Short mmCIF file of C-alpha atoms and ligand atoms in Angstrom, two decimals:
data_model
loop_
_atom_site.label_atom_id
_atom_site.label_comp_id
_atom_site.label_asym_id
_atom_site.label_seq_id
_atom_site.Cartn_x
_atom_site.Cartn_y
_atom_site.Cartn_z
CA MET A 1 25.89 -11.01 -3.39
CA LYS A 2 23.67 -9.94 -6.27
CA ILE A 3 20.81 -7.68 -5.29
CA SER A 4 18.23 -9.91 -7.00
CA ILE A 5 19.41 -12.88 -4.92
CA LYS A 6 19.39 -10.83 -1.74
CA LEU A 7 15.93 -9.51 -2.44
CA GLY A 8 14.70 -12.98 -3.36
CA LEU A 9 16.12 -14.50 -0.17
CA TRP A 10 14.52 -11.88 2.02
CA PHE A 11 11.17 -12.30 0.31
CA SER A 12 11.41 -16.07 0.61
CA LEU A 13 12.29 -15.89 4.28
CA CYS A 14 9.31 -13.64 5.01
CA ILE A 15 6.93 -15.82 3.02
CA LEU A 16 8.28 -18.96 4.72
CA LEU A 17 7.69 -17.45 8.16
CA ILE A 18 4.19 -16.33 7.25
CA GLU A 19 3.41 -19.72 5.82
CA ILE A 20 4.71 -21.64 8.82
CA VAL A 21 2.74 -19.47 11.23
CA SER A 22 -0.50 -19.58 9.26
CA MET A 23 -0.30 -23.29 8.50
CA THR A 24 0.39 -24.16 12.13
CA PHE A 25 -2.55 -22.05 13.16
CA LEU A 26 -4.80 -23.66 10.56
CA HIS A 27 -3.64 -27.15 11.51
CA ARG A 28 -4.20 -26.61 15.22
CA ASN A 29 -7.68 -25.27 14.67
CA LEU A 30 -8.69 -28.03 12.31
CA VAL A 31 -7.45 -30.75 14.68
CA HIS A 32 -9.02 -29.06 17.66
CA SER A 33 -12.45 -28.76 16.09
CA ARG A 34 -12.33 -32.26 14.64
CA VAL A 35 -11.42 -33.85 17.97
CA HIS A 36 -14.03 -31.84 19.82
CA GLN A 37 -16.63 -33.01 17.36
CA GLU A 38 -15.71 -36.55 18.32
CA TYR A 39 -15.97 -35.79 22.04
CA ASP A 40 -19.34 -34.13 21.58
CA SER A 41 -20.86 -36.90 19.53
CA LEU A 42 -19.59 -39.48 22.02
CA LEU A 43 -21.12 -37.55 24.91
CA GLU A 44 -24.35 -37.20 23.04
CA LYS A 45 -24.51 -40.91 22.39
CA GLY A 46 -23.82 -41.64 26.06
CA ASN A 47 -26.62 -39.30 27.02
CA SER A 48 -29.12 -40.96 24.75
CA GLN A 49 -28.19 -44.38 26.17
CA ARG A 50 -28.72 -42.89 29.61
CA ASP A 51 -32.18 -41.72 28.59
CA ILE A 52 -33.09 -45.19 27.38
CA LEU A 53 -31.71 -46.84 30.49
CA GLU A 54 -33.56 -44.52 32.78
CA ILE A 55 -36.83 -45.39 31.09
CA ASN A 56 -36.26 -49.06 30.83
CA SER A 57 -33.43 -51.32 32.03
CA ASP A 58 -34.85 -54.74 31.61
CA PRO A 59 -32.54 -57.43 30.11
CA HIS A 60 -34.23 -57.08 26.76
CA THR A 61 -33.35 -53.41 26.49
CA LEU A 62 -29.83 -54.09 27.71
CA SER A 63 -29.23 -56.69 25.04
CA HIS A 64 -30.55 -54.21 22.47
CA ILE A 65 -28.12 -51.59 23.62
CA SER A 66 -25.20 -53.97 23.49
CA LEU A 67 -26.23 -55.17 20.04
CA MET A 68 -26.47 -51.61 18.73
CA GLY A 69 -23.06 -50.85 20.21
CA SER A 70 -21.41 -53.80 18.60
CA HIS A 71 -22.66 -52.66 15.20
CA SER A 72 -21.51 -49.06 15.44
CA ASP A 73 -18.09 -47.45 15.73
CA THR A 74 -18.74 -46.51 19.33
CA GLN A 75 -18.84 -49.05 22.13
CA VAL A 76 -20.84 -48.95 25.30
CA VAL A 77 -20.18 -50.35 28.78
CA VAL A 78 -22.73 -49.97 31.56
CA THR A 79 -21.73 -50.46 35.18
CA ASN A 80 -23.60 -50.14 38.43
CA THR A 81 -22.51 -47.69 41.09
CA LYS A 82 -20.12 -50.24 42.54
CA GLY A 83 -18.34 -50.55 39.23
CA GLU A 84 -19.65 -53.97 38.33
CA ILE A 85 -20.26 -54.36 34.64
CA ILE A 86 -23.92 -54.80 33.81
CA LEU A 87 -23.53 -54.67 30.05
CA THR A 88 -20.78 -54.40 27.49
CA SER A 89 -20.62 -54.34 23.73
CA ILE A 90 -16.93 -55.11 23.58
CA GLU A 91 -14.43 -57.38 25.13
CA ILE A 92 -12.94 -55.71 28.15
CA ASN A 93 -9.22 -55.32 27.57
CA SER A 94 -6.68 -53.68 29.79
CA ASN A 95 -7.12 -50.28 28.11
CA ILE A 96 -10.85 -50.35 28.79
CA LYS A 97 -10.27 -51.60 32.30
CA ASP A 98 -7.95 -48.70 33.02
CA ILE A 99 -10.63 -46.27 31.96
CA LEU A 100 -13.35 -48.05 33.94
CA ASN A 101 -11.11 -47.87 37.00
CA ILE A 102 -10.84 -44.10 36.87
CA PRO A 103 -12.68 -42.98 39.99
CA ILE A 104 -15.76 -40.86 39.35
CA SER A 105 -16.97 -38.42 41.91
CA ASN A 106 -20.62 -37.66 41.44
CA SER A 107 -20.18 -34.11 42.59
CA ASN A 108 -18.36 -32.97 39.45
CA LEU A 109 -20.25 -35.22 37.08
CA SER A 110 -23.03 -33.20 35.50
CA ARG A 111 -26.16 -34.68 34.03
CA ASN A 112 -24.62 -34.46 30.59
CA GLY A 113 -21.66 -36.53 31.59
CA LYS A 114 -18.02 -35.85 30.96
CA ILE A 115 -15.01 -36.91 28.99
CA ILE A 116 -12.78 -39.16 31.03
CA GLN A 117 -10.22 -40.02 28.40
CA ASP A 118 -9.33 -37.35 25.88
CA ASP A 119 -5.84 -38.42 24.88
CA TRP A 120 -6.59 -39.34 21.31
CA LYS A 121 -2.94 -39.28 20.39
CA ASN A 122 -1.61 -41.97 22.69
CA GLU A 123 -4.57 -44.02 23.94
CA GLN A 124 -6.54 -46.70 22.16
CA TYR A 125 -9.87 -45.16 23.17
CA ILE A 126 -11.36 -41.83 24.01
CA ALA A 127 -14.16 -42.23 26.48
CA THR A 128 -17.06 -40.42 28.15
CA VAL A 129 -19.12 -41.30 31.16
CA THR A 130 -22.72 -40.38 32.02
CA ALA A 131 -24.53 -41.27 35.19
CA PHE A 132 -28.06 -42.68 35.02
CA LYS A 133 -30.69 -42.78 37.74
CA LYS A 134 -33.41 -45.04 38.71
CA ASP A 135 -36.19 -44.02 41.11
CA GLY A 136 -34.32 -40.77 41.81
CA LYS A 137 -31.18 -42.58 42.95
CA ASN A 138 -27.86 -43.08 41.18
CA PHE A 139 -28.04 -46.44 39.58
CA GLY A 140 -24.96 -46.69 37.44
CA TYR A 141 -22.81 -45.29 34.69
CA VAL A 142 -22.84 -45.42 30.93
CA TYR A 143 -19.34 -45.46 29.49
CA MET A 144 -18.94 -44.71 25.81
CA PHE A 145 -15.76 -45.65 23.98
CA LYS A 146 -14.51 -44.73 20.63
CA ASN A 147 -11.42 -46.19 19.05
CA THR A 148 -8.89 -43.43 18.38
CA PHE A 149 -7.62 -45.21 15.32
CA ASP A 150 -10.06 -43.34 13.02
CA VAL A 151 -9.22 -39.92 14.43
CA GLN A 152 -5.55 -40.65 14.26
CA LYS A 153 -5.86 -41.75 10.67
CA LEU A 154 -7.92 -38.72 9.77
CA ILE A 155 -5.48 -36.37 11.37
CA SER A 156 -2.45 -37.97 9.82
CA GLN A 157 -4.19 -37.54 6.48
CA LEU A 158 -4.89 -33.94 7.32
CA ASN A 159 -1.22 -33.48 8.16
CA LYS A 160 -0.27 -34.92 4.83
CA HIS A 161 -2.65 -32.60 2.97
CA ILE A 162 -1.46 -29.54 4.82
CA PHE A 163 2.14 -30.50 4.15
CA ILE A 164 1.51 -30.92 0.44
CA ALA A 165 -0.47 -27.68 0.28
CA SER A 166 2.34 -25.84 2.06
CA LEU A 167 4.89 -27.23 -0.34
CA LEU A 168 2.77 -26.24 -3.33
CA ILE A 169 2.21 -22.71 -2.05
CA LEU A 170 5.86 -22.34 -1.19
CA PHE A 171 6.95 -23.56 -4.59
CA THR A 172 4.58 -21.25 -6.48
CA ILE A 173 5.62 -18.32 -4.37
CA LEU A 174 9.31 -19.07 -4.86
CA ILE A 175 8.84 -19.03 -8.63
CA PHE A 176 6.87 -15.81 -8.33
CA ILE A 177 9.58 -14.26 -6.15
CA PHE A 178 12.25 -15.33 -8.60
CA PHE A 179 10.58 -13.43 -11.44
CA LEU A 180 9.54 -10.52 -9.25
CA SER A 181 13.03 -9.89 -7.93
CA LYS A 182 14.40 -10.16 -11.46
CA ALA A 183 11.84 -7.63 -12.69
CA LEU A 184 12.48 -5.30 -9.77
CA THR A 185 16.22 -5.35 -10.05
CA LYS A 186 16.48 -5.23 -13.82
CA PRO A 187 16.16 -1.43 -14.05
CA LEU A 188 18.66 -1.09 -11.20
CA ILE A 189 21.14 -3.25 -13.05
CA THR A 190 20.72 -1.31 -16.30
CA MET A 191 21.29 1.90 -14.33
CA LYS A 192 24.38 0.45 -12.68
CA GLU A 193 25.72 -0.49 -16.08
CA ALA A 194 24.92 3.00 -17.37
CA THR A 195 26.73 4.77 -14.53
CA LYS A 196 29.68 2.46 -15.01
CA LYS A 197 29.81 3.53 -18.64
CA LEU A 198 29.53 7.18 -17.58
CA SER A 199 32.41 6.85 -15.14
CA LYS A 200 34.52 5.46 -17.97
CA GLY A 201 33.77 8.57 -20.02
CA ASP A 202 31.31 6.96 -22.39
CA PHE A 203 28.32 9.28 -22.27
CA SER A 204 26.29 7.62 -24.99
CA VAL A 205 23.99 5.77 -22.63
CA THR A 206 20.32 5.22 -23.35
CA LEU A 207 18.16 3.98 -20.52
CA PRO A 208 14.73 2.48 -21.22
CA LYS A 209 11.77 4.83 -20.86
CA PRO A 210 11.36 5.41 -17.13
CA SER A 211 8.34 4.16 -15.22
CA ASN A 212 6.34 6.46 -12.99
CA ASP A 213 8.04 5.69 -9.68
CA GLU A 214 11.25 6.34 -7.73
CA LEU A 215 13.22 3.99 -9.96
CA GLY A 216 11.85 5.85 -12.97
CA GLU A 217 12.94 9.18 -11.48
CA LEU A 218 16.41 7.83 -10.81
CA SER A 219 16.67 6.49 -14.33
CA HIS A 220 15.49 9.82 -15.69
CA SER A 221 18.10 11.69 -13.63
CA ILE A 222 20.87 9.41 -14.85
CA GLN A 223 19.73 9.92 -18.42
CA THR A 224 19.72 13.70 -17.96
CA LEU A 225 23.16 13.56 -16.39
CA ALA A 226 24.46 11.49 -19.29
CA ASN A 227 22.96 13.88 -21.81
CA ASP A 228 24.41 16.90 -20.01
CA LEU A 229 27.84 15.32 -19.78
CA ASN A 230 27.65 14.41 -23.42
CA TYR A 231 26.70 17.97 -24.30
CA LEU A 232 29.51 19.39 -22.15
CA LYS A 233 32.01 17.05 -23.73
CA GLN A 234 30.93 18.07 -27.21
CA GLU A 235 30.92 21.71 -26.26
CA ARG A 236 34.40 21.43 -24.83
CA ASN A 237 35.66 19.72 -27.94
CA GLU A 238 34.10 22.37 -30.16
CA PHE A 239 35.48 25.08 -27.92
CA LEU A 240 39.00 23.69 -28.08
CA ALA A 241 38.73 23.28 -31.84
CA SER A 242 37.57 26.89 -32.19
CA ILE A 243 40.35 28.20 -29.97
CA SER A 244 43.02 26.38 -31.90
CA HIS A 245 41.48 27.67 -35.08
CA GLU A 246 41.42 31.22 -33.73
CA LEU A 247 45.04 30.96 -32.66
CA ARG A 248 46.25 29.33 -35.83
CA THR A 249 45.36 32.21 -38.16
CA PRO A 250 47.29 35.01 -36.41
CA LEU A 251 50.14 32.66 -35.61
CA THR A 252 50.41 31.71 -39.27
CA TYR A 253 50.61 35.40 -40.16
CA ILE A 254 53.18 36.07 -37.46
CA ASN A 255 55.27 33.12 -38.56
CA GLY A 256 55.07 33.99 -42.26
CA TYR A 257 55.76 37.72 -41.87
CA ALA A 258 58.58 37.07 -39.41
CA ASP A 259 60.24 34.89 -42.04
CA ILE A 260 59.88 37.62 -44.65
CA ALA A 261 61.02 40.39 -42.28
CA ARG A 262 64.22 38.46 -41.54
CA ARG A 263 65.34 38.59 -45.15
CA ASN A 264 68.45 40.72 -45.68
CA ASN A 265 67.52 42.18 -49.05
CA LEU A 266 64.40 43.90 -47.69
CA ASP A 267 64.09 47.66 -47.69
CA GLU A 268 63.32 49.29 -44.38
CA THR A 269 59.78 50.54 -45.16
CA ASP A 270 58.66 47.02 -46.14
CA ARG A 271 60.27 45.55 -43.04
CA VAL A 272 58.44 48.06 -40.84
CA GLN A 273 55.20 47.25 -42.59
CA TYR A 274 55.68 43.52 -41.93
CA LEU A 275 56.68 44.13 -38.33
CA ASP A 276 53.51 46.18 -37.94
CA ILE A 277 51.46 43.26 -39.16
CA ILE A 278 53.30 40.99 -36.76
CA LYS A 279 52.56 43.39 -33.91
CA GLU A 280 48.91 43.64 -34.86
CA GLU A 281 48.49 39.91 -35.04
CA SER A 282 50.28 39.28 -31.78
CA GLN A 283 48.04 41.87 -30.16
CA ARG A 284 45.12 39.93 -31.53
CA VAL A 285 46.46 36.74 -29.98
CA SER A 286 47.06 38.41 -26.68
CA SER A 287 43.59 39.94 -26.57
CA LEU A 288 42.10 36.52 -27.35
CA VAL A 289 44.12 35.01 -24.55
CA LYS A 290 43.01 37.79 -22.21
CA GLU A 291 39.35 37.27 -23.01
CA LEU A 292 39.71 33.51 -22.59
CA PHE A 293 41.38 34.08 -19.29
CA ASP A 294 38.52 36.34 -18.18
CA LEU A 295 36.05 33.65 -19.14
CA ALA A 296 37.98 30.99 -17.29
CA LYS A 297 37.97 33.16 -14.18
CA LEU A 298 34.23 33.79 -14.58
CA ASP A 299 33.68 30.07 -14.93
CA GLN A 300 35.45 29.29 -11.70
CA ASN A 301 33.60 32.12 -9.95
CA ARG A 302 36.92 33.68 -9.11
CA PHE A 303 35.59 36.91 -10.51
CA SER A 304 34.60 39.01 -7.56
CA ILE A 305 31.71 41.34 -8.20
CA ASN A 306 31.95 44.37 -5.94
CA LYS A 307 28.51 45.90 -6.13
CA GLU A 308 27.97 49.47 -5.18
CA LYS A 309 25.18 51.97 -5.55
CA VAL A 310 25.70 53.78 -8.83
CA ASN A 311 23.85 56.69 -10.36
CA PHE A 312 23.11 55.02 -13.64
CA SER A 313 22.40 58.17 -15.70
CA LYS A 314 25.82 59.56 -14.85
CA PHE A 315 27.46 56.20 -15.39
CA ALA A 316 25.82 55.77 -18.80
CA GLN A 317 26.60 59.35 -19.77
CA SER A 318 30.33 58.84 -19.22
CA ILE A 319 30.30 55.72 -21.38
CA TYR A 320 28.23 57.55 -23.99
CA ASP A 321 30.77 60.37 -24.15
CA ARG A 322 33.55 57.90 -24.65
CA VAL A 323 31.99 55.88 -27.47
CA LEU A 324 30.28 58.75 -29.28
CA PRO A 325 33.30 59.69 -31.46
CA ALA A 326 33.51 56.19 -32.92
CA PHE A 327 29.80 56.27 -33.81
CA THR A 328 30.03 59.76 -35.31
CA ASN A 329 33.02 58.58 -37.34
CA LYS A 330 30.97 55.78 -38.87
CA GLY A 331 27.99 58.10 -39.45
CA ILE A 332 25.76 56.39 -36.86
CA LYS A 333 23.53 58.36 -34.56
CA LEU A 334 23.84 57.40 -30.87
CA ILE A 335 21.06 58.31 -28.43
CA LEU A 336 21.10 57.98 -24.66
CA ASN A 337 17.77 57.84 -22.93
CA CYS A 338 17.99 57.46 -19.18
CA PRO A 339 15.93 58.98 -16.35
CA GLU A 340 17.93 61.07 -13.93
CA ASN A 341 18.58 59.71 -10.47
CA LEU A 342 18.21 56.09 -11.49
CA PHE A 343 20.28 54.18 -9.01
CA VAL A 344 21.43 50.62 -9.51
CA GLU A 345 23.56 48.15 -7.56
CA ILE A 346 26.37 47.17 -9.89
CA ASP A 347 30.08 46.64 -10.07
CA PRO A 348 30.94 49.70 -12.22
CA ILE A 349 34.09 48.20 -13.75
CA ARG A 350 32.39 44.93 -14.77
CA PHE A 351 29.23 46.62 -15.88
CA GLU A 352 31.15 49.04 -18.04
CA GLN A 353 32.71 46.00 -19.71
CA VAL A 354 29.19 44.70 -20.38
CA LEU A 355 27.90 47.91 -21.90
CA ILE A 356 31.03 48.55 -23.96
CA ASN A 357 30.76 45.02 -25.39
CA LEU A 358 27.12 45.50 -26.40
CA ILE A 359 27.64 49.02 -27.74
CA ASP A 360 30.73 47.87 -29.60
CA ASN A 361 28.68 45.11 -31.23
CA SER A 362 26.00 47.51 -32.41
CA LEU A 363 28.72 49.76 -33.82
CA LYS A 364 30.33 46.82 -35.60
CA TYR A 365 27.12 45.37 -36.99
CA SER A 366 25.35 48.63 -38.04
CA LYS A 367 25.51 50.53 -41.27
CA GLU A 368 26.02 54.20 -41.89
CA SER A 369 23.16 56.64 -41.06
CA SER A 370 21.37 54.22 -38.76
CA THR A 371 20.56 54.92 -35.14
CA THR A 372 21.61 53.14 -31.97
CA SER A 373 19.95 53.94 -28.71
CA ILE A 374 20.83 53.18 -25.12
CA ARG A 375 17.73 53.15 -22.91
CA ALA A 376 17.18 52.58 -19.24
CA VAL A 377 13.82 52.27 -17.52
CA GLU A 378 12.62 51.19 -14.13
CA GLU A 379 9.67 48.84 -14.14
CA ASN A 380 8.09 46.78 -11.36
CA GLY A 381 11.11 47.34 -9.16
CA LYS A 382 13.44 46.11 -11.86
CA VAL A 383 15.81 48.09 -14.04
CA GLN A 384 15.85 47.36 -17.73
CA ILE A 385 18.73 48.54 -19.87
CA SER A 386 18.44 48.12 -23.63
CA ILE A 387 20.87 48.65 -26.46
CA ILE A 388 18.85 48.93 -29.65
CA ASP A 389 20.38 49.20 -33.08
CA GLN A 390 19.21 49.27 -36.68
CA GLY A 391 22.00 47.03 -37.89
CA ILE A 392 22.20 43.88 -39.93
CA GLY A 393 20.28 41.75 -37.41
CA ILE A 394 20.84 38.16 -36.40
CA PRO A 395 19.17 35.18 -38.13
CA GLN A 396 16.57 33.42 -35.93
CA ASN A 397 18.55 30.14 -36.13
CA ASP A 398 21.64 31.76 -34.66
CA LEU A 399 19.89 33.67 -31.88
CA PRO A 400 20.04 30.86 -29.28
CA ARG A 401 23.75 30.36 -29.85
CA ILE A 402 25.14 33.88 -29.94
CA PHE A 403 25.95 33.76 -26.21
CA ASP A 404 28.05 30.62 -26.72
CA ARG A 405 31.78 30.99 -26.62
CA LEU A 406 33.49 31.65 -29.93
CA TYR A 407 30.15 31.67 -31.72
CA ARG A 408 29.84 34.15 -34.55
CA VAL A 409 27.11 34.38 -37.11
CA ASP A 410 29.31 35.28 -40.02
CA LYS A 411 32.84 34.07 -39.40
CA SER A 412 34.54 35.97 -42.23
CA ARG A 413 32.85 39.30 -41.56
CA SER A 414 33.50 39.08 -37.83
CA ARG A 415 37.14 38.41 -38.40
CA ALA A 416 37.31 41.55 -40.50
CA THR A 417 35.68 43.48 -37.66
CA GLY A 418 38.08 41.91 -35.21
CA GLY A 419 35.86 39.87 -32.87
CA PHE A 420 36.34 36.36 -31.52
CA GLY A 421 32.75 35.66 -30.54
CA LEU A 422 33.67 35.77 -26.87
CA GLY A 423 32.16 39.19 -26.08
CA LEU A 424 28.56 38.05 -25.54
CA ALA A 425 29.68 34.99 -23.57
CA ILE A 426 31.53 37.28 -21.17
CA VAL A 427 28.58 39.69 -21.07
CA ARG A 428 26.15 36.97 -20.09
CA GLN A 429 28.45 35.57 -17.39
CA LEU A 430 28.93 39.04 -15.91
CA ILE A 431 25.22 39.80 -15.90
CA GLU A 432 24.42 36.50 -14.28
CA ALA A 433 27.06 37.24 -11.67
CA HIS A 434 25.10 40.43 -11.00
CA GLY A 435 21.94 38.36 -10.50
CA GLY A 436 20.39 39.70 -13.68
CA GLU A 437 19.56 38.33 -17.09
CA ILE A 438 20.00 39.30 -20.70
CA THR A 439 17.65 38.67 -23.60
CA VAL A 440 17.93 39.41 -27.27
CA LYS A 441 15.46 40.19 -30.04
CA SER A 442 16.47 40.57 -33.60
CA LEU A 443 15.11 40.83 -37.12
CA ILE A 444 17.38 40.37 -40.06
CA GLY A 445 17.96 43.66 -41.89
CA GLU A 446 15.95 45.57 -39.24
CA GLY A 447 18.13 45.56 -36.20
CA THR A 448 18.86 43.98 -32.87
CA SER A 449 17.99 44.83 -29.29
CA PHE A 450 19.68 43.44 -26.21
CA THR A 451 17.86 43.94 -22.92
CA ILE A 452 19.48 43.55 -19.53
CA THR A 453 17.18 43.13 -16.56
CA LEU A 454 18.68 43.85 -13.16
CA PRO A 455 17.05 43.35 -9.81
CA ARG A 456 16.92 46.58 -7.82
N1 ADP B 501 24.13 44.14 -32.45
C1 ADP B 501 24.34 43.06 -33.23
N2 ADP B 501 23.86 43.03 -34.50
C2 ADP B 501 24.08 41.96 -35.27
N3 ADP B 501 24.74 40.85 -34.90
C3 ADP B 501 25.23 40.83 -33.65
C4 ADP B 501 25.06 41.91 -32.76
N4 ADP B 501 25.66 41.60 -31.59
C5 ADP B 501 26.16 40.36 -31.76
N5 ADP B 501 25.93 39.89 -32.98
C6 ADP B 501 26.31 38.57 -33.51
O1 ADP B 501 26.63 37.75 -32.43
C7 ADP B 501 27.96 37.23 -32.57
C8 ADP B 501 28.62 37.11 -31.21
O2 ADP B 501 28.88 38.38 -30.67
P1 ADP B 501 30.14 38.58 -29.77
O3 ADP B 501 30.13 37.49 -28.77
O4 ADP B 501 30.16 39.96 -29.24
O5 ADP B 501 31.30 38.28 -30.76
P2 ADP B 501 32.12 39.27 -31.70
O6 ADP B 501 33.50 39.16 -31.21
O7 ADP B 501 31.94 38.73 -33.07
O8 ADP B 501 31.55 40.66 -31.51
C9 ADP B 501 28.62 38.20 -33.50
O9 ADP B 501 29.64 37.56 -34.21
C10 ADP B 501 27.53 38.64 -34.39
O10 ADP B 501 27.35 37.72 -35.43
MG1 MG B 502 31.48 41.61 -29.67
#
């Protein structure tokens, strides 16, 4: 069943229950107070007749009383203590007789009289009785009658009104519920549709601007998820395109030079030269594949980081010694600046990979007679390691993307220097696996500095 229908049904059921209960309550109270008004006024009338009779009961007064009764909607019958009728304003029918025959015990009859017939639903009359005295003795009874026809009519009208009112309320509320449940479930339905689209691989969903409630939060989360998935999909596509591009170039060389090297009329030195190119290019392919494989392992967290306490100044010194010749060769000054006895928790093999990558970059992207420095400091319980060069720098636009896989600022130059744009991606993954972070600052033509921050 549709959620809007379910919601609507539940609402309707609740409203129906509430309405039935409240209308029944209202009806009962109205009827009760109306009927009691009738009883009270009848009693009051009986009492005033009693007062008159007690003052004066001559035939003249009696005929007055009966005349008054016959002209009003209440009727009066006066009997003596033996039950003989002294006066009546109506014809005595069997219904009246039945009431007159109800025995009255004086002990529970107060001065204000009592109701002796209160069944307004089934009887023709409701009736009250009041005793009246003469010379201090009980002299007789005043019976007051009122036809129940009027009350019955009134109450049946009341029933009709209440019924119509209930129907009207119910109808209005049903319409209201119909629109309310539609409005409530609409965002849910759009979200359902959106997730359906997502599950089919279509990430181009746009949900309406979320409201400020739980539904809004849900819609916002779905939108974020869709955007992320879309981004990942695009990134994956770009990544695959870049990889195939990267592979195509060396493979084209290999293919082409292999064809040439197979020719019979080739002299040996040329053949060796072509085979060398083939070897170089296949090494390039295999190092690309190795780096990709490393990244894949990093991605799946299958890269175990075995941290140990390392004396960083010694560690950095050994790397420094190893890379120094390359820098000297290119005419670049390399400086190491690290306090002694700086200990860090790192995986030495992985961290060496990180540093070599960064140092290698500064070597590749620096010009002759510039300076590169490796610095380590401890600050606020954190260790900061910076590689600062005076190289070509990185344009501001490219800075946010240089850690992306296969991203290189200048494709042609990088190819000449032999990189795939995977180095920084690997570096960042490794540093994050160490629980640290890496930031970069760069000015074009001035130089670049990478800073690694490690928790102690
Ligand atoms: N020290 C640096 N100076 C200038 N540019 C740099 C530096 N380090 C990295 N880059 C830029 O960032 C890109 C990505 O670096 P990296 O992932 O190591 O790839 P590559 O294989 O090209 O070295 C490089 O192609 C280069 O454009
Ligand atoms: Mg590199």
